[in-house]
Amino acid sequence: MNHVKITGYGTALPKNTVTFDDQTRYRVVSGETQISLAVEACEAALKQGSWSIADIDCIVSASAVSVQPIPCTAALIHEQIARGTDIPAVDINTTCTSFVTALDTFSFLIEARRYTRVLIVSSEVGSLGLNPNQKESFELFSDGAAAIILERSENPEQGIICGMQRTWSEGAHQTEIRGGLTAYPPSNYKEETKEEYMFDMKGREILSLVIKKLPKMMADFYTESGLSAEMINKVVPHQASRAMPLLMKKIGFSEEQYVNSIKEYGNMVSASIPFILCKALAANEIKEKDVILFIGTAAGLTTNILAMRI
Amino acid sequence: MNHVKITGYGTALPKNTVTFDDQTRYRVVSGETQISLAVEACEAALKQGSWSIADIDCIVSASAVSVQPIPCTAALIHEQIARGTDIPAVDINTTCTSFVTALDTFSFLIEARRYTRVLIVSSEVGSLGLNPNQKESFELFSDGAAAIILERSENPEQGIICGMQRTWSEGAHQTEIRGGLTAYPPSNYKEETKEEYMFDMKGREILSLVIKKLPKMMADFYTESGLSAEMINKVVPHQASRAMPLLMKKIGFSEEQYVNSIKEYGNMVSASIPFILCKALAANEIKEKDVILFIGTAAGLTTNILAMRI
């Protein structure tokens, strides 16, 4: 067990909303950026925990898409909230589950006392890359950000019970933005190629691969962690799509056990999981001693499962 | 100390070279890609260590620039070398020092027995983003890749003695590729904006900031690690620029102590440090029991220093 606790959390949403039938989506307008959302979430987390930036000794950006090819996103966030300090800034990325990977990975560094108090932030403006011709994804995504402050706990019962990640690259091209970097450089952008630079999601294929793989991974996770479904107080799933409830049922969770905010917020890419976590902490729906299961499927195709006693 | 050892290493270079005066640079031509170089380096590392992919339980891509905005680069490498497995794939990024950050970070997960044997790969095709109007950087960069296999050591003396990272974001815009992602989307690409999508390096400003910050960081590193300059057998510095020897002198290393391959290979971005390491291991210039100091300055501005007993 890695003994960690959350001692600060905050979120940020764009001001503008759009609706598709009964579904609300948040979308940035001029002046709002991936960085401005990240900064707002970080500042909210610092304020909620009554911390100043000097109390933080590592800034981790855990987003799917970066702000610039160079430098890393954490350095650009650092510029806004930590300029003049020498706090290390690192990006970690497993697409939609980047936050869970950051929580998992950096809990080892906190457990080993390399870092004392780590700020983890996920921020996404997926709406900028949507393809209006792909109705499913065009109507699914919201922009937003969420940040937490993670530090060592002296309580022997508190922290990360088990983390697990699996990548099945037969699904590597089921969720993509192909263009913008070295595979399809921006210099090739033209009217005929513009869809290469937009989000491309093959929902049915993803679902079919996940249904094939997830039940075994869930069973292996229970074996490795010593946990069972009844021991979990709340499941915080990535809000991947409207098919999420189907997947939850498939791995044995009832509607009461998991958070479903697809209708209210849609899929915020890497920010979905921490956003829901922060909202639930603020509403006291997740509280100390609860065992939380984070679970999410990401482009890659990657799945992360992580259990934490809050 | 995190008890780890390198049990496989490999490199890859493009076939094509260009020369600027006496400086040789490697540049991809049609058919060679960031992925093909990464795959070649990974396969060489597996072969050198007599491993098969089934022996690896985590694939870490530690490159500055990614292949696609989505999914992460490690998943695309996984597709070529590990398709059909469920080995987790993760990207970690601190620009030019991404390899050192990966080594540092994942050594904690190996020490804690989360992973047994991790493949770390850095691969770059920086030449695709160079600006012909910026002579300094245009003549500096090479493309290339390097991979290592890192696993637990049972030797109590072997492994990572100390790792340190600092980020000084007053230099966040001294090394950039601004365009291609959310800050400057590919859709804005046109003749008048094309330089926003190219590499932009302010060499003099970087040098001035590093000279101001590095000596204190080096002194703090010695204090924290208990090491001194005489205890280090070989310094493996990032081949940032022709000013690197000046920086080495500034922090007290003689020409015999560090590797300088600027003339032969230039700056390979994140691949520079592991490339030199692999070459030195192959030539037996770095051998068991040696204490190696990895040191590099990256866009961000980030500096990593890490000492490892091989």
Coordinates of C-alpha atoms in Angstrom, one line a residue:
Chain A
M1 CA 0.0 0.0 0.0
N2 CA 1.2 3.5 -0.8
H3 CA 0.1 5.7 2.0
V4 CA -1.3 8.9 0.5
K5 CA -4.2 11.2 1.0
I6 CA -5.9 14.0 -0.9
T7 CA -5.5 17.3 0.9
G8 CA -6.8 19.7 -1.7
Y9 CA -9.0 19.5 -4.8
G10 CA -10.5 21.9 -7.3
T11 CA -12.2 22.0 -10.7
A12 CA -12.7 24.4 -13.6
L13 CA -15.4 24.6 -16.3
P14 CA -15.8 26.8 -19.4
K15 CA -18.6 29.4 -19.0
N16 CA -20.3 28.3 -22.3
T17 CA -22.6 25.3 -22.5
V18 CA -24.3 23.6 -25.5
T19 CA -27.0 21.0 -25.3
F20 CA -27.8 18.0 -27.4
D21 CA -31.3 16.8 -26.5
D22 CA -31.0 16.4 -22.7
Q23 CA -27.2 16.3 -22.6
T24 CA -25.2 19.3 -21.4
R25 CA -21.7 19.9 -22.7
Y26 CA -19.2 22.6 -21.7
R27 CA -17.1 24.2 -24.4
V28 CA -14.4 26.8 -24.3
V29 CA -15.0 30.2 -26.0
S30 CA -12.4 32.9 -26.9
G31 CA -10.1 33.6 -24.0
E32 CA -10.5 30.2 -22.3
T33 CA -7.7 27.8 -22.9
Q34 CA -6.3 24.4 -21.8
I35 CA -3.9 26.4 -19.6
S36 CA -6.5 28.8 -18.2
L37 CA -8.7 25.9 -17.1
A38 CA -5.7 24.0 -15.6
V39 CA -4.6 27.1 -13.7
E40 CA -8.1 27.7 -12.4
A41 CA -8.4 24.1 -11.1
C42 CA -4.9 24.2 -9.5
E43 CA -5.7 27.5 -7.8
A44 CA -9.0 26.1 -6.5
A45 CA -7.2 23.0 -5.2
L46 CA -4.5 25.1 -3.4
K47 CA -7.3 27.3 -1.9
Q48 CA -9.5 24.4 -0.9
G49 CA -6.5 22.8 1.0
S50 CA -5.2 26.1 2.3
W51 CA -1.9 25.6 0.7
S52 CA 0.4 28.0 -1.1
I53 CA 2.5 26.9 -4.1
A54 CA 5.6 26.8 -1.9
D55 CA 4.0 23.8 -0.1
I56 CA 4.1 21.8 -3.4
D57 CA 7.2 19.9 -4.4
C58 CA 6.1 18.4 -7.8
I59 CA 3.7 19.6 -10.5
V60 CA 2.3 16.7 -12.6
S61 CA 0.2 17.4 -15.7
A62 CA -1.9 14.3 -16.5
S63 CA -3.7 15.3 -19.7
A64 CA -4.3 13.4 -23.0
V65 CA -3.5 16.2 -25.4
S66 CA -0.8 18.7 -24.7
V67 CA -0.8 22.4 -25.2
Q68 CA 2.3 22.7 -27.3
P69 CA 4.7 20.0 -28.8
I70 CA 7.5 21.6 -26.7
P71 CA 7.7 22.3 -23.7
C72 CA 5.6 19.8 -21.7
T73 CA 2.3 21.1 -20.4
A74 CA 3.3 21.0 -16.7
A75 CA 6.1 23.6 -17.5
L76 CA 3.5 25.9 -19.0
I77 CA 1.2 25.5 -16.0
H78 CA 4.2 26.0 -13.8
E79 CA 4.8 29.3 -15.6
Q80 CA 1.4 30.6 -14.4
I81 CA 1.3 29.2 -10.8
A82 CA 4.9 28.6 -9.8
R83 CA 7.1 31.0 -11.7
G84 CA 10.3 31.9 -9.7
T85 CA 10.2 28.5 -7.9
D86 CA 12.2 25.4 -8.8
I87 CA 9.4 22.9 -8.4
P88 CA 9.8 20.1 -10.9
A89 CA 7.2 19.9 -13.7
V90 CA 6.4 16.5 -15.4
D91 CA 3.8 15.3 -17.9
I92 CA 2.5 11.7 -17.7
N93 CA 0.1 10.4 -20.3
T94 CA -2.1 7.3 -20.9
T95 CA -4.7 9.4 -22.7
C96 CA -8.1 9.4 -20.9
T97 CA -6.7 7.6 -17.8
S98 CA -3.7 9.9 -17.4
F99 CA -5.0 11.1 -14.0
V100 CA -5.2 7.5 -12.7
T101 CA -1.7 6.7 -14.0
A102 CA -0.4 9.9 -12.3
L103 CA -2.1 9.0 -9.0
D104 CA -0.7 5.5 -9.2
T105 CA 2.8 6.3 -10.3
F106 CA 3.5 9.3 -8.1
S107 CA 2.1 7.6 -5.0
F108 CA 5.2 5.4 -5.2
L109 CA 7.4 8.5 -5.1
I110 CA 5.5 9.9 -2.2
E111 CA 5.6 6.6 -0.3
A112 CA 9.4 6.5 -0.8
R113 CA 9.6 10.1 0.4
R114 CA 11.0 11.5 -2.8
Y115 CA 8.2 14.0 -2.9
T116 CA 6.1 15.4 0.0
R117 CA 3.1 17.0 -1.7
V118 CA 2.3 16.6 -5.4
L119 CA -0.1 18.7 -7.4
I120 CA -1.8 16.6 -10.2
V121 CA -3.8 18.4 -12.8
S122 CA -5.8 17.2 -15.8
S123 CA -7.1 19.8 -18.3
E124 CA -8.7 19.2 -21.7
V125 CA -10.2 21.3 -24.5
G126 CA -11.3 18.3 -26.6
S127 CA -14.0 20.4 -28.3
L128 CA -11.2 22.1 -30.4
G129 CA -10.5 18.8 -32.2
L130 CA -14.0 17.5 -32.8
N131 CA -15.3 16.4 -36.2
P132 CA -18.8 17.8 -36.9
N133 CA -19.3 14.8 -39.2
Q134 CA -18.9 12.3 -36.3
K135 CA -22.1 12.9 -34.4
E136 CA -21.3 10.4 -31.6
S137 CA -18.1 12.1 -30.5
F138 CA -19.2 15.6 -31.5
E139 CA -22.1 15.5 -29.0
L140 CA -20.2 13.6 -26.3
F141 CA -17.2 15.8 -25.2
S142 CA -16.9 18.6 -22.7
D143 CA -13.9 20.8 -21.9
G144 CA -12.8 21.1 -18.3
A145 CA -10.1 20.6 -15.7
A146 CA -9.6 19.2 -12.2
A147 CA -6.7 19.2 -9.8
I148 CA -5.8 17.4 -6.6
I149 CA -3.1 17.7 -4.0
L150 CA -1.7 14.3 -2.9
E151 CA 0.6 13.8 0.1
R152 CA 1.8 11.2 2.4
S153 CA -0.6 9.8 5.0
E154 CA 0.6 8.6 8.4
N155 CA -2.5 6.5 8.7
P156 CA -1.5 2.9 8.0
E157 CA -5.0 2.2 6.5
Q158 CA -5.1 5.1 4.1
G159 CA -3.9 5.2 0.6
I160 CA -3.7 3.2 -2.6
I161 CA -4.6 -0.4 -2.1
C162 CA -3.8 -1.6 -5.6
G163 CA -3.2 -0.1 -9.1
M164 CA -3.3 -2.0 -12.4
Q165 CA -2.9 -0.9 -16.0
R166 CA -3.2 -3.0 -19.2
T167 CA -2.7 -1.8 -22.8
W168 CA -4.2 -3.7 -25.8
S169 CA -2.7 -2.1 -28.8
E170 CA -5.0 -4.0 -31.2
G171 CA -7.2 -1.0 -30.4
A172 CA -4.4 1.6 -31.0
H173 CA -6.3 3.2 -33.9
Q174 CA -9.8 3.0 -32.5
T175 CA -9.5 6.4 -30.8
E176 CA -7.1 8.9 -32.4
I177 CA -6.2 12.4 -33.3
R178 CA -3.6 11.5 -36.0
G179 CA -2.5 14.9 -37.1
G180 CA -0.5 17.8 -35.5
L181 CA 2.8 16.1 -34.6
T182 CA 5.4 13.8 -36.3
A183 CA 3.0 11.3 -38.0
Y184 CA 1.0 13.9 -39.8
P185 CA 2.7 17.3 -39.4
P186 CA 0.7 20.6 -39.4
S187 CA 2.4 21.5 -42.7
N188 CA 0.2 18.9 -44.4
Y189 CA -3.0 20.5 -43.2
K190 CA -5.4 21.4 -46.0
E191 CA -9.1 21.2 -46.8
E192 CA -8.8 17.6 -48.1
T193 CA -6.7 16.4 -45.1
K194 CA -8.4 18.3 -42.3
E195 CA -10.2 15.3 -40.8
E196 CA -6.8 13.7 -40.0
Y197 CA -6.4 16.5 -37.5
M198 CA -9.7 15.8 -35.8
F199 CA -10.9 13.4 -33.2
D200 CA -11.8 10.0 -34.6
M201 CA -13.5 7.4 -32.4
K202 CA -14.8 4.0 -33.5
G203 CA -17.2 3.5 -30.6
R204 CA -18.5 0.1 -31.5
E205 CA -15.0 -1.4 -32.0
I206 CA -13.8 0.0 -28.7
L207 CA -16.8 -1.4 -26.9
S208 CA -16.3 -4.8 -28.5
L209 CA -12.6 -4.9 -27.4
V210 CA -13.4 -3.7 -23.9
I211 CA -16.2 -6.2 -23.4
K212 CA -13.8 -8.9 -24.4
K213 CA -10.9 -7.8 -22.1
L214 CA -12.4 -6.0 -19.1
P215 CA -14.1 -8.8 -17.1
K216 CA -10.9 -10.8 -16.9
M217 CA -8.9 -7.7 -15.9
M218 CA -11.5 -6.9 -13.2
A219 CA -11.3 -10.5 -11.9
D220 CA -7.4 -10.3 -11.9
F221 CA -7.7 -7.0 -10.0
Y222 CA -9.8 -8.5 -7.3
T223 CA -7.4 -11.4 -6.9
E224 CA -4.3 -9.1 -6.8
S225 CA -5.9 -6.5 -4.4
G226 CA -7.8 -8.9 -2.1
L227 CA -10.9 -6.7 -2.7
S228 CA -14.3 -7.7 -3.8
A229 CA -17.2 -5.7 -5.2
E230 CA -19.0 -5.4 -1.9
M231 CA -15.9 -3.8 -0.3
I232 CA -16.1 -0.8 -2.7
N233 CA -18.0 2.2 -1.5
K234 CA -18.0 4.1 -4.7
V235 CA -16.9 3.5 -8.3
V236 CA -15.5 6.5 -10.2
P237 CA -15.5 5.5 -13.8
H238 CA -14.2 7.4 -16.8
Q239 CA -17.3 8.9 -18.4
A240 CA -16.2 7.4 -21.8
S241 CA -19.6 7.2 -23.5
R242 CA -23.3 6.5 -23.0
A243 CA -22.3 2.8 -23.1
M244 CA -20.5 3.2 -19.7
P245 CA -23.5 1.9 -17.7
L246 CA -23.5 -1.3 -19.9
L247 CA -19.8 -1.9 -19.0
M248 CA -20.4 -1.3 -15.3
K249 CA -23.2 -3.9 -15.4
K250 CA -20.9 -6.3 -17.3
I251 CA -18.4 -6.1 -14.4
G252 CA -21.0 -6.4 -11.7
F253 CA -21.7 -2.9 -10.4
S254 CA -25.2 -1.7 -9.8
E255 CA -26.3 1.9 -10.7
E256 CA -26.1 3.0 -7.1
Q257 CA -22.4 2.0 -6.9
Y258 CA -21.0 4.2 -9.6
V259 CA -21.1 7.9 -10.6
N260 CA -22.8 8.6 -13.9
S261 CA -22.5 12.2 -15.0
I262 CA -22.6 11.7 -18.8
K263 CA -25.9 13.7 -19.0
E264 CA -24.5 16.7 -17.0
Y265 CA -20.9 16.8 -18.2
G266 CA -20.2 14.3 -21.0
N267 CA -16.7 12.9 -21.5
M268 CA -14.0 15.4 -20.4
V269 CA -11.2 13.1 -21.6
S270 CA -8.5 12.8 -18.8
A271 CA -10.3 15.4 -16.7
S272 CA -13.5 13.2 -16.3
I273 CA -12.3 11.0 -13.5
P274 CA -10.7 13.7 -11.3
F275 CA -13.6 16.1 -12.0
I276 CA -16.1 13.6 -10.7
L277 CA -13.8 12.8 -7.7
C278 CA -13.5 16.5 -6.8
K279 CA -17.3 17.0 -7.1
A280 CA -18.0 14.0 -4.9
L281 CA -15.5 15.0 -2.3
A282 CA -17.0 18.5 -2.2
A283 CA -20.6 17.0 -1.8
N284 CA -19.3 14.6 0.9
E285 CA -20.5 11.7 -1.3
I286 CA -17.0 10.4 -1.0
K287 CA -15.5 10.7 2.5
E288 CA -12.7 9.5 4.7
K289 CA -12.4 5.7 5.0
D290 CA -14.4 5.1 1.8
V291 CA -12.8 2.6 -0.6
I292 CA -13.0 4.2 -4.1
L293 CA -12.5 2.3 -7.3
F294 CA -11.2 4.4 -10.3
I295 CA -11.7 2.6 -13.6
G296 CA -11.3 3.9 -17.1
T297 CA -10.7 2.9 -20.6
A298 CA -8.5 5.2 -22.7
A299 CA -7.2 5.4 -26.3
G300 CA -4.3 3.0 -26.6
L301 CA -6.4 0.9 -25.9
T302 CA -5.5 1.2 -22.2
T303 CA -7.5 0.4 -19.1
N304 CA -6.6 1.5 -15.6
I305 CA -8.1 0.2 -12.4
L306 CA -7.1 1.6 -9.0
A307 CA -8.5 1.2 -5.5
M308 CA -7.8 3.9 -2.9
R309 CA -9.0 4.2 0.7
I310 CA -9.7 7.9 1.1
Chain B
M1 CA 18.6 3.9 -3.2
N2 CA 16.4 2.2 -5.9
H3 CA 18.1 -1.1 -6.7
V4 CA 18.0 -1.3 -10.5
K5 CA 20.3 -2.5 -13.3
I6 CA 20.3 -2.2 -17.1
T7 CA 20.0 -5.6 -18.7
G8 CA 19.5 -4.6 -22.3
Y9 CA 20.2 -1.6 -24.5
G10 CA 20.0 -0.6 -28.2
T11 CA 20.0 2.3 -30.5
A12 CA 18.8 3.3 -33.9
L13 CA 19.9 6.0 -36.4
P14 CA 18.5 7.1 -39.7
K15 CA 20.5 6.0 -42.7
N16 CA 20.9 9.6 -44.1
T17 CA 23.5 12.0 -42.8
V18 CA 24.2 15.7 -43.5
T19 CA 27.2 17.7 -42.5
F20 CA 27.7 21.3 -41.5
D21 CA 31.5 22.0 -41.5
D22 CA 32.9 19.1 -39.4
Q23 CA 29.6 18.3 -37.7
T24 CA 27.7 15.2 -38.7
R25 CA 23.9 15.1 -38.3
Y26 CA 21.5 12.2 -38.8
R27 CA 18.2 13.0 -40.5
V28 CA 15.2 10.7 -41.4
V29 CA 14.3 10.2 -45.1
S30 CA 11.1 8.8 -46.5
G31 CA 10.1 5.6 -44.8
E32 CA 11.9 6.3 -41.5
T33 CA 9.7 7.6 -38.8
Q34 CA 9.7 8.3 -35.0
I35 CA 8.0 4.9 -34.5
S36 CA 10.3 3.0 -36.9
L37 CA 13.4 4.3 -35.0
A38 CA 11.8 3.5 -31.6
V39 CA 10.9 0.0 -32.7
E40 CA 14.5 -0.6 -34.0
A41 CA 16.0 0.6 -30.7
C42 CA 13.6 -1.5 -28.7
E43 CA 14.2 -4.6 -30.7
A44 CA 18.0 -4.1 -30.5
A45 CA 17.7 -3.7 -26.7
L46 CA 15.6 -6.9 -26.4
K47 CA 18.1 -8.8 -28.5
Q48 CA 21.2 -7.4 -26.7
G49 CA 19.7 -8.6 -23.4
S50 CA 18.3 -11.9 -24.8
W51 CA 14.8 -11.0 -23.8
S52 CA 11.5 -11.5 -25.5
I53 CA 8.7 -9.0 -25.2
A54 CA 6.9 -11.4 -22.8
D55 CA 9.7 -10.7 -20.3
I56 CA 8.8 -7.0 -20.2
D57 CA 6.0 -5.8 -17.9
C58 CA 5.9 -2.0 -18.7
I59 CA 6.7 0.0 -21.9
V60 CA 7.6 3.6 -21.2
S61 CA 8.0 6.2 -24.0
A62 CA 10.2 9.0 -22.9
S63 CA 10.3 11.4 -25.8
A64 CA 9.9 15.2 -26.0
V65 CA 7.6 15.3 -29.0
S66 CA 4.8 12.7 -29.5
V67 CA 3.9 10.9 -32.7
Q68 CA 0.2 11.7 -32.6
P69 CA -1.9 13.9 -30.2
I70 CA -3.9 10.7 -29.4
P71 CA -3.0 8.0 -28.4
C72 CA 0.2 8.2 -26.4
T73 CA 3.4 7.2 -28.2
A74 CA 4.0 4.2 -26.0
A75 CA 0.7 2.7 -27.2
L76 CA 1.9 3.1 -30.9
I77 CA 5.2 1.5 -30.1
H78 CA 3.3 -1.3 -28.2
E79 CA 1.4 -1.9 -31.4
Q80 CA 4.6 -2.7 -33.3
I81 CA 6.4 -4.8 -30.6
A82 CA 3.8 -6.0 -28.1
R83 CA 0.5 -6.4 -30.0
G84 CA -1.6 -9.1 -28.5
T85 CA -0.1 -8.7 -25.0
D86 CA -1.5 -6.6 -22.2
I87 CA 1.7 -4.9 -21.2
P88 CA 0.9 -1.3 -19.9
A89 CA 2.2 1.5 -22.1
V90 CA 2.9 5.0 -20.6
D91 CA 4.4 8.3 -21.8
I92 CA 6.4 10.5 -19.5
N93 CA 7.8 13.8 -20.6
T94 CA 10.1 16.5 -19.4
T95 CA 11.3 17.3 -23.0
C96 CA 15.0 16.7 -23.5
T97 CA 15.5 15.0 -20.2
S98 CA 12.5 12.7 -20.5
F99 CA 14.7 9.6 -20.4
V100 CA 16.3 10.6 -17.1
T101 CA 12.8 11.4 -15.6
A102 CA 11.6 7.9 -16.8
L103 CA 14.7 6.2 -15.3
D104 CA 14.2 8.1 -12.0
T105 CA 10.4 7.7 -11.8
F106 CA 10.1 4.1 -12.8
S107 CA 13.0 3.0 -10.6
F108 CA 10.6 3.7 -7.7
L109 CA 8.0 1.3 -9.2
I110 CA 10.7 -1.4 -9.7
E111 CA 12.1 -0.9 -6.2
A112 CA 8.5 -1.4 -4.8
R113 CA 8.1 -4.5 -7.0
R114 CA 5.2 -3.0 -9.0
Y115 CA 7.1 -3.8 -12.2
T116 CA 9.8 -6.4 -12.8
R117 CA 11.4 -5.3 -16.1
V118 CA 10.7 -2.0 -17.8
L119 CA 11.5 -1.0 -21.4
I120 CA 12.3 2.7 -21.6
V121 CA 12.6 4.2 -25.1
S122 CA 13.3 7.7 -26.4
S123 CA 12.9 8.4 -30.1
E124 CA 13.0 11.7 -31.9
V125 CA 12.7 13.1 -35.4
G126 CA 13.4 16.7 -34.5
S127 CA 14.6 17.4 -38.0
L128 CA 11.0 17.5 -39.2
G129 CA 10.3 20.6 -37.1
L130 CA 13.5 22.6 -37.8
N131 CA 13.4 26.2 -39.1
P132 CA 15.9 26.8 -41.9
N133 CA 16.1 30.4 -40.8
Q134 CA 17.5 29.5 -37.4
K135 CA 21.0 28.4 -38.3
E136 CA 21.9 27.5 -34.7
S137 CA 19.2 24.9 -34.2
F138 CA 19.0 23.9 -37.9
E139 CA 22.6 22.7 -37.8
L140 CA 22.4 21.2 -34.3
F141 CA 19.8 18.4 -34.3
S142 CA 20.0 14.8 -35.3
D143 CA 17.2 12.2 -35.3
G144 CA 17.7 8.9 -33.5
A145 CA 16.4 6.6 -30.8
A146 CA 17.7 4.6 -27.8
A147 CA 16.1 2.0 -25.5
I148 CA 17.1 0.3 -22.3
I149 CA 15.7 -2.5 -20.2
L150 CA 15.7 -1.7 -16.5
E151 CA 15.0 -4.3 -13.8
R152 CA 15.5 -4.9 -10.1
S153 CA 19.0 -5.7 -8.8
E154 CA 19.6 -7.8 -5.8
N155 CA 23.0 -6.2 -5.3
P156 CA 22.6 -3.7 -2.5
E157 CA 25.2 -1.4 -4.0
Q158 CA 23.7 -1.2 -7.5
G159 CA 21.1 1.3 -8.7
I160 CA 20.0 4.9 -8.5
I161 CA 21.9 6.8 -5.8
C162 CA 20.0 10.0 -6.2
G163 CA 17.7 11.8 -8.6
M164 CA 16.8 15.5 -8.7
Q165 CA 14.7 17.6 -11.0
R166 CA 14.1 21.4 -11.0
T167 CA 12.0 23.4 -13.4
W168 CA 12.5 27.2 -13.8
S169 CA 9.5 28.4 -15.9
E170 CA 10.9 31.8 -16.5
G171 CA 12.6 29.9 -19.3
A172 CA 9.3 28.3 -20.5
H173 CA 9.4 30.0 -23.9
Q174 CA 13.1 29.9 -24.5
T175 CA 12.8 26.5 -26.3
E176 CA 9.5 25.8 -28.0
I177 CA 7.5 24.3 -30.8
R178 CA 4.3 26.3 -30.3
G179 CA 2.1 25.0 -33.0
G180 CA 0.3 21.6 -33.6
L181 CA -1.8 21.1 -30.5
T182 CA -4.3 23.2 -28.5
A183 CA -2.3 26.5 -28.2
Y184 CA -1.9 26.9 -32.0
P185 CA -4.0 24.3 -33.8
P186 CA -2.9 22.8 -37.2
S187 CA -6.0 24.5 -38.7
N188 CA -4.2 27.9 -38.3
Y189 CA -1.3 26.7 -40.4
K190 CA -0.5 28.9 -43.4
E191 CA 2.5 30.4 -45.1
E192 CA 2.5 33.4 -42.7
T193 CA 2.2 31.4 -39.6
K194 CA 4.4 28.4 -40.5
E195 CA 7.3 29.4 -38.2
E196 CA 4.9 28.9 -35.2
Y197 CA 5.0 25.2 -36.0
M198 CA 8.8 25.0 -36.1
F199 CA 11.4 24.6 -33.5
D200 CA 12.4 28.0 -31.8
M201 CA 15.4 28.1 -29.5
K202 CA 16.9 31.1 -27.9
G203 CA 20.3 29.7 -27.2
R204 CA 21.9 32.7 -25.4
E205 CA 18.9 33.2 -23.0
I206 CA 18.9 29.5 -22.1
L207 CA 22.6 29.6 -21.4
S208 CA 22.3 32.6 -19.3
L209 CA 19.5 31.1 -17.2
V210 CA 21.3 27.8 -16.8
I211 CA 24.6 29.4 -15.8
K212 CA 22.6 31.3 -13.1
K213 CA 20.8 28.2 -11.7
L214 CA 23.0 25.1 -12.4
P215 CA 26.0 25.6 -10.0
K216 CA 23.6 25.8 -7.0
M217 CA 21.6 22.8 -8.1
M218 CA 24.8 20.8 -8.6
A219 CA 26.0 21.8 -5.0
D220 CA 22.6 20.8 -3.6
F221 CA 22.8 17.5 -5.5
Y222 CA 26.2 16.7 -3.9
T223 CA 24.8 17.5 -0.5
E224 CA 21.7 15.4 -0.9
S225 CA 23.5 12.4 -2.6
G226 CA 26.6 12.4 -0.4
L227 CA 28.6 12.3 -3.7
S228 CA 31.4 14.5 -4.8
A229 CA 32.9 15.1 -8.3
E230 CA 35.8 12.6 -7.7
M231 CA 33.4 9.8 -6.9
I232 CA 31.8 10.0 -10.5
N233 CA 33.4 7.8 -13.1
K234 CA 31.6 9.2 -16.1
V235 CA 29.3 12.1 -16.8
V236 CA 26.6 11.5 -19.5
P237 CA 25.4 15.0 -20.3
H238 CA 22.5 16.0 -22.6
Q239 CA 24.2 17.1 -25.8
A240 CA 22.3 20.3 -25.7
S241 CA 24.6 22.5 -27.8
R242 CA 28.2 23.4 -28.6
A243 CA 28.1 25.3 -25.3
M244 CA 27.8 22.1 -23.3
P245 CA 31.6 21.9 -22.5
L246 CA 31.4 25.4 -21.1
L247 CA 28.6 24.3 -18.7
M248 CA 30.6 21.2 -17.7
K249 CA 33.6 23.4 -16.9
K250 CA 31.3 25.7 -14.9
I251 CA 30.2 22.9 -12.6
G252 CA 33.7 21.4 -12.2
F253 CA 34.1 18.6 -14.7
S254 CA 37.2 18.1 -16.8
E255 CA 37.0 17.1 -20.5
E256 CA 38.1 13.5 -19.6
Q257 CA 35.1 13.1 -17.3
Y258 CA 32.2 13.7 -19.7
V259 CA 31.0 12.4 -23.0
N260 CA 31.0 14.9 -25.8
S261 CA 29.5 13.6 -29.1
I262 CA 28.1 16.9 -30.4
K263 CA 30.5 16.7 -33.4
E264 CA 29.5 13.1 -34.3
Y265 CA 25.7 13.2 -33.5
G266 CA 24.6 16.7 -32.4
N267 CA 21.5 17.1 -30.2
M268 CA 19.1 14.2 -30.4
V269 CA 16.6 15.8 -28.0
S270 CA 15.4 13.2 -25.5
A271 CA 17.4 10.4 -27.3
S272 CA 20.8 12.1 -26.7
I273 CA 21.4 10.8 -23.1
P274 CA 20.3 7.2 -23.6
F275 CA 22.0 7.1 -27.0
I276 CA 25.4 8.0 -25.4
L277 CA 24.7 5.7 -22.5
C278 CA 24.1 2.7 -24.9
K279 CA 27.1 3.5 -27.0
A280 CA 29.3 3.7 -23.9
L281 CA 28.0 0.5 -22.5
A282 CA 28.6 -1.3 -25.9
A283 CA 32.2 0.1 -26.0
N284 CA 32.7 -0.9 -22.3
E285 CA 33.5 2.7 -21.5
I286 CA 30.8 2.4 -18.9
K287 CA 31.0 -0.8 -16.9
E288 CA 29.6 -2.5 -13.8
K289 CA 30.3 -0.6 -10.5
D290 CA 30.9 2.7 -12.3
V291 CA 29.1 5.7 -10.9
I292 CA 27.5 7.6 -13.8
L293 CA 26.1 11.1 -13.5
F294 CA 23.3 11.9 -16.0
I295 CA 22.8 15.6 -16.3
G296 CA 20.7 17.6 -18.8
T297 CA 18.8 20.8 -19.4
A298 CA 15.5 20.7 -21.2
A299 CA 12.8 23.0 -22.5
G300 CA 10.7 24.0 -19.5
L301 CA 13.3 25.1 -18.5
T302 CA 14.0 21.9 -16.6
T303 CA 17.2 20.3 -15.4
N304 CA 17.6 16.7 -14.2
I305 CA 20.6 15.3 -12.4
L306 CA 20.7 11.6 -11.6
A307 CA 23.5 9.4 -10.2
M308 CA 23.5 5.7 -10.8
R309 CA 25.9 2.9 -9.9
I310 CA 25.9 0.6 -12.9

